[in-house]
PDB file of C-alpha atoms in Angstrom:
ATOM      1  CA  MET A  16      -3.026  -2.748  -8.535  1.00 68.00           C
ATOM      2  CA  SER A  17      -0.636  -5.134 -10.234  1.00 81.00           C
ATOM      3  CA  LYS A  18       2.691  -3.736 -11.374  1.00 86.00           C
ATOM      4  CA  THR A  19       4.843  -4.642 -14.321  1.00 86.00           C
ATOM      5  CA  VAL A  20       8.340  -6.038 -13.909  1.00 86.00           C
ATOM      6  CA  LYS A  21       9.775  -2.711 -15.079  1.00 90.00           C
ATOM      7  CA  GLU A  22       7.661  -0.650 -12.659  1.00 90.00           C
ATOM      8  CA  LEU A  23       8.711  -2.777  -9.692  1.00 88.00           C
ATOM      9  CA  ALA A  24      12.364  -2.791 -10.790  1.00 85.00           C
ATOM     10  CA  ASP A  25      12.356   1.000 -11.109  1.00 87.00           C
ATOM     11  CA  GLU A  26      10.682   1.395  -7.719  1.00 86.00           C
ATOM     12  CA  LEU A  27      13.248  -0.851  -5.998  1.00 82.00           C
ATOM     13  CA  SER A  28      16.178   0.540  -8.011  1.00 80.00           C
ATOM     14  CA  VAL A  29      17.181  -2.892  -9.310  1.00 81.00           C
ATOM     15  CA  SER A  30      17.335  -4.401 -12.791  1.00 82.00           C
ATOM     16  CA  LYS A  31      14.393  -6.086 -14.486  1.00 85.00           C
ATOM     17  CA  GLN A  32      16.501  -9.264 -14.485  1.00 85.00           C
ATOM     18  CA  THR A  33      16.637  -9.173 -10.669  1.00 82.00           C
ATOM     19  CA  ILE A  34      12.847  -8.976 -10.480  1.00 84.00           C
ATOM     20  CA  ARG A  35      12.480 -11.780 -13.053  1.00 85.00           C
ATOM     21  CA  TYR A  36      14.930 -13.915 -11.065  1.00 83.00           C
ATOM     22  CA  HIS A  37      12.880 -13.528  -7.886  1.00 84.00           C
ATOM     23  CA  TYR A  38       9.467 -13.974  -9.456  1.00 81.00           C
ATOM     24  CA  ARG A  39      10.441 -17.330 -10.961  1.00 84.00           C
ATOM     25  CA  ASN A  40       9.946 -18.817  -7.487  1.00 82.00           C
ATOM     26  CA  ILE A  41       6.595 -17.098  -6.916  1.00 81.00           C
ATOM     27  CA  PRO A  42       3.446 -19.248  -7.360  1.00 78.00           C
ATOM     28  CA  ASP A  43       1.860 -18.761 -10.800  1.00 75.00           C
ATOM     29  CA  LYS A  44      -1.403 -17.500  -9.327  1.00 76.00           C
ATOM     30  CA  TYR A  45       0.378 -14.258  -8.354  1.00 74.00           C
ATOM     31  CA  VAL A  46       1.932 -13.640 -11.776  1.00 71.00           C
ATOM     32  CA  VAL A  47      -0.495 -12.612 -14.487  1.00 78.00           C
ATOM     33  CA  LYS A  48       0.213 -12.028 -18.150  1.00 77.00           C
ATOM     34  CA  GLY A  49      -1.953  -9.236 -19.505  1.00 75.00           C
ATOM     35  CA  GLN A  50      -3.650  -9.216 -22.895  1.00 78.00           C
ATOM     36  CA  ASP A  51      -0.833  -6.980 -24.114  1.00 82.00           C
ATOM     37  CA  GLY A  52       1.667  -9.725 -23.224  1.00 80.00           C
ATOM     38  CA  VAL A  53       3.144  -7.718 -20.351  1.00 81.00           C
ATOM     39  CA  ILE A  54       3.758  -9.666 -17.171  1.00 80.00           C
ATOM     40  CA  ARG A  55       1.988  -8.175 -14.165  1.00 83.00           C
ATOM     41  CA  ILE A  56       2.865  -8.995 -10.572  1.00 84.00           C
ATOM     42  CA  ASP A  57       0.127  -9.411  -7.965  1.00 82.00           C
ATOM     43  CA  PRO A  58       0.480  -7.203  -4.835  1.00 85.00           C
ATOM     44  CA  ILE A  59       1.133 -10.279  -2.664  1.00 85.00           C
ATOM     45  CA  ALA A  60       3.917 -11.405  -5.010  1.00 85.00           C
ATOM     46  CA  GLU A  61       5.209  -7.848  -5.044  1.00 87.00           C
ATOM     47  CA  GLY A  62       5.478  -7.940  -1.261  1.00 86.00           C
ATOM     48  CA  ILE A  63       7.400 -11.211  -1.405  1.00 84.00           C
ATOM     49  CA  ILE A  64       9.769  -9.935  -4.092  1.00 85.00           C
ATOM     50  CA  ARG A  65      10.200  -6.597  -2.325  1.00 84.00           C
ATOM     51  CA  ASN A  66      11.102  -8.355   0.919  1.00 81.00           C
ATOM     52  CA  LYS A  67      13.541 -10.640  -0.854  1.00 79.00           C
ATOM     53  CA  VAL A  68      15.241  -7.788  -2.690  1.00 79.00           C
ATOM     54  CA  VAL A  69      15.318  -5.380   0.233  1.00 73.00           C
ATOM     55  CA  ASN A  70      15.698  -7.686   3.214  1.00 68.00           C
ATOM     56  CA  GLY A  71      16.602 -11.122   1.938  1.00 56.00           C
ATOM     57  CA  ARG A  72      15.482 -14.412   3.366  1.00 48.00           C
ATOM     58  CA  HIS A  73      15.202 -15.207   7.041  1.00 48.00           C
ATOM     59  CA  LYS A  74      18.196 -17.393   7.872  1.00 51.00           C
ATOM     60  CA  ASN A  75      16.389 -19.830  10.192  1.00 51.00           C
ATOM     61  CA  THR A  76      12.958 -20.300   8.639  1.00 55.00           C
ATOM     62  CA  GLY A  77      13.745 -19.744   4.977  1.00 49.00           C
ATOM     63  CA  LYS A  78      10.577 -17.650   4.690  1.00 51.00           C
ATOM     64  CA  TYR A  79      10.614 -14.259   3.060  1.00 42.00           C
ATOM     65  CA  THR A  80      10.467 -11.819   5.948  1.00 47.00           C
ATOM     66  CA  ASP A  81      10.863  -8.226   6.895  1.00 49.00           C
ATOM     67  CA  LYS A  82      13.835  -8.321   9.275  1.00 51.00           C
ATOM     68  CA  ASP A  83      12.443  -5.580  11.511  1.00 51.00           C
ATOM     69  CA  SER A  84       8.917  -6.917  11.963  1.00 56.00           C
ATOM     70  CA  GLY A  85       9.398 -10.634  11.346  1.00 60.00           C
ATOM     71  CA  LEU A  86       6.335 -10.667   9.102  1.00 61.00           C
ATOM     72  CA  THR A  87       6.148 -12.785   5.973  1.00 64.00           C
ATOM     73  CA  GLY A  88       5.373 -11.062   2.666  1.00 66.00           C
ATOM     74  CA  LYS A  89       1.679 -11.923   2.875  1.00 73.00           C
ATOM     75  CA  GLU A  90       1.438 -10.823   6.521  1.00 76.00           C
ATOM     76  CA  LYS A  91       3.199  -7.549   5.743  1.00 75.00           C
ATOM     77  CA  TYR A  92       0.865  -6.981   2.784  1.00 78.00           C
ATOM     78  CA  GLU A  93      -2.175  -7.537   5.044  1.00 82.00           C
ATOM     79  CA  ASP A  94      -0.660  -5.257   7.697  1.00 81.00           C
ATOM     80  CA  GLN A  95      -0.089  -2.488   5.127  1.00 85.00           C
ATOM     81  CA  ARG A  96      -3.598  -2.984   3.758  1.00 87.00           C
ATOM     82  CA  ASN A  97      -5.080  -2.604   7.254  1.00 89.00           C
ATOM     83  CA  ILE A  98      -3.072   0.575   7.800  1.00 91.00           C
ATOM     84  CA  LEU A  99      -4.353   2.020   4.508  1.00 91.00           C
ATOM     85  CA  VAL A 100      -7.959   1.159   5.411  1.00 92.00           C
ATOM     86  CA  GLU A 101      -7.529   2.847   8.799  1.00 94.00           C
ATOM     87  CA  GLN A 102      -5.913   5.893   7.188  1.00 94.00           C
ATOM     88  CA  SER A 103      -8.761   6.146   4.664  1.00 94.00           C
ATOM     89  CA  THR A 104     -11.334   5.928   7.450  1.00 94.00           C
ATOM     90  CA  LEU A 105      -9.603   8.677   9.432  1.00 94.00           C
ATOM     91  CA  THR A 106      -9.392  10.903   6.353  1.00 94.00           C
ATOM     92  CA  LEU A 107     -13.074  10.361   5.587  1.00 95.00           C
ATOM     93  CA  ASN A 108     -14.043  11.176   9.179  1.00 95.00           C
ATOM     94  CA  PHE A 109     -11.898  14.329   9.080  1.00 95.00           C
ATOM     95  CA  PHE A 110     -13.642  15.547   5.921  1.00 95.00           C
ATOM     96  CA  ARG A 111     -17.064  14.809   7.417  1.00 95.00           C
ATOM     97  CA  TYR A 112     -16.099  16.880  10.468  1.00 95.00           C
ATOM     98  CA  LEU A 113     -14.752  19.662   8.242  1.00 94.00           C
ATOM     99  CA  ILE A 114     -18.042  19.803   6.306  1.00 94.00           C
ATOM    100  CA  LYS A 115     -19.934  20.193   9.597  1.00 93.00           C
ATOM    101  CA  VAL A 116     -17.638  23.045  10.652  1.00 91.00           C
ATOM    102  CA  VAL A 117     -18.022  24.815   7.300  1.00 93.00           C
ATOM    103  CA  ARG A 118     -21.803  24.515   7.568  1.00 93.00           C
ATOM    104  CA  LEU A 119     -21.667  26.081  11.043  1.00 91.00           C
ATOM    105  CA  ILE A 120     -19.770  29.206   9.933  1.00 90.00           C
ATOM    106  CA  PRO A 121     -22.867  31.151   8.798  1.00 88.00           C
ATOM    107  CA  VAL A 122     -24.694  30.227  12.027  1.00 86.00           C
ATOM    108  CA  LEU A 123     -21.745  31.383  14.123  1.00 84.00           C
ATOM    109  CA  ARG A 124     -21.495  34.652  12.193  1.00 84.00           C
ATOM    110  CA  GLU A 125     -25.200  35.326  12.724  1.00 83.00           C
ATOM    111  CA  THR A 126     -24.960  34.478  16.409  1.00 81.00           C
ATOM    112  CA  SER A 127     -21.902  36.643  16.988  1.00 77.00           C
ATOM    113  CA  THR A 128     -23.454  39.692  15.306  1.00 75.00           C
ATOM    114  CA  SER A 129     -26.683  39.352  17.273  1.00 73.00           C
ATOM    115  CA  LEU A 130     -24.740  39.202  20.542  1.00 69.00           C
ATOM    116  CA  MET A 131     -22.728  42.372  19.847  1.00 67.00           C
ATOM    117  CA  PRO A 132     -24.019  45.559  21.460  1.00 68.00           C
ATOM    118  CA  ALA A 133     -25.415  48.117  19.061  1.00 60.00           C
TER     119      ALA A 133
END
């Protein structure tokens, strides 16, 4: 979901002016002005701004990068998105398994009582 300048500034612990400074160089397609007049920043632009604020620019390529991974803002965004999809899938599979176990409890209780000597 798109964030406002204030939300992103608060999250990164920087001023709104810092965010505005960095988003001036972001392509217009990633910056959307809502009907309420509030500027909203696309998640891809957020990744670029976040990388610039937190990590700065890569000295050799001039691209916005994460110094540890070497990924550009868009690549990092895609990487994070893939991790979230995988995490969601694992969570869903866990809950499916848990439902099966809960459904087995009455069967196990019945089986264990019928196996006990009288």
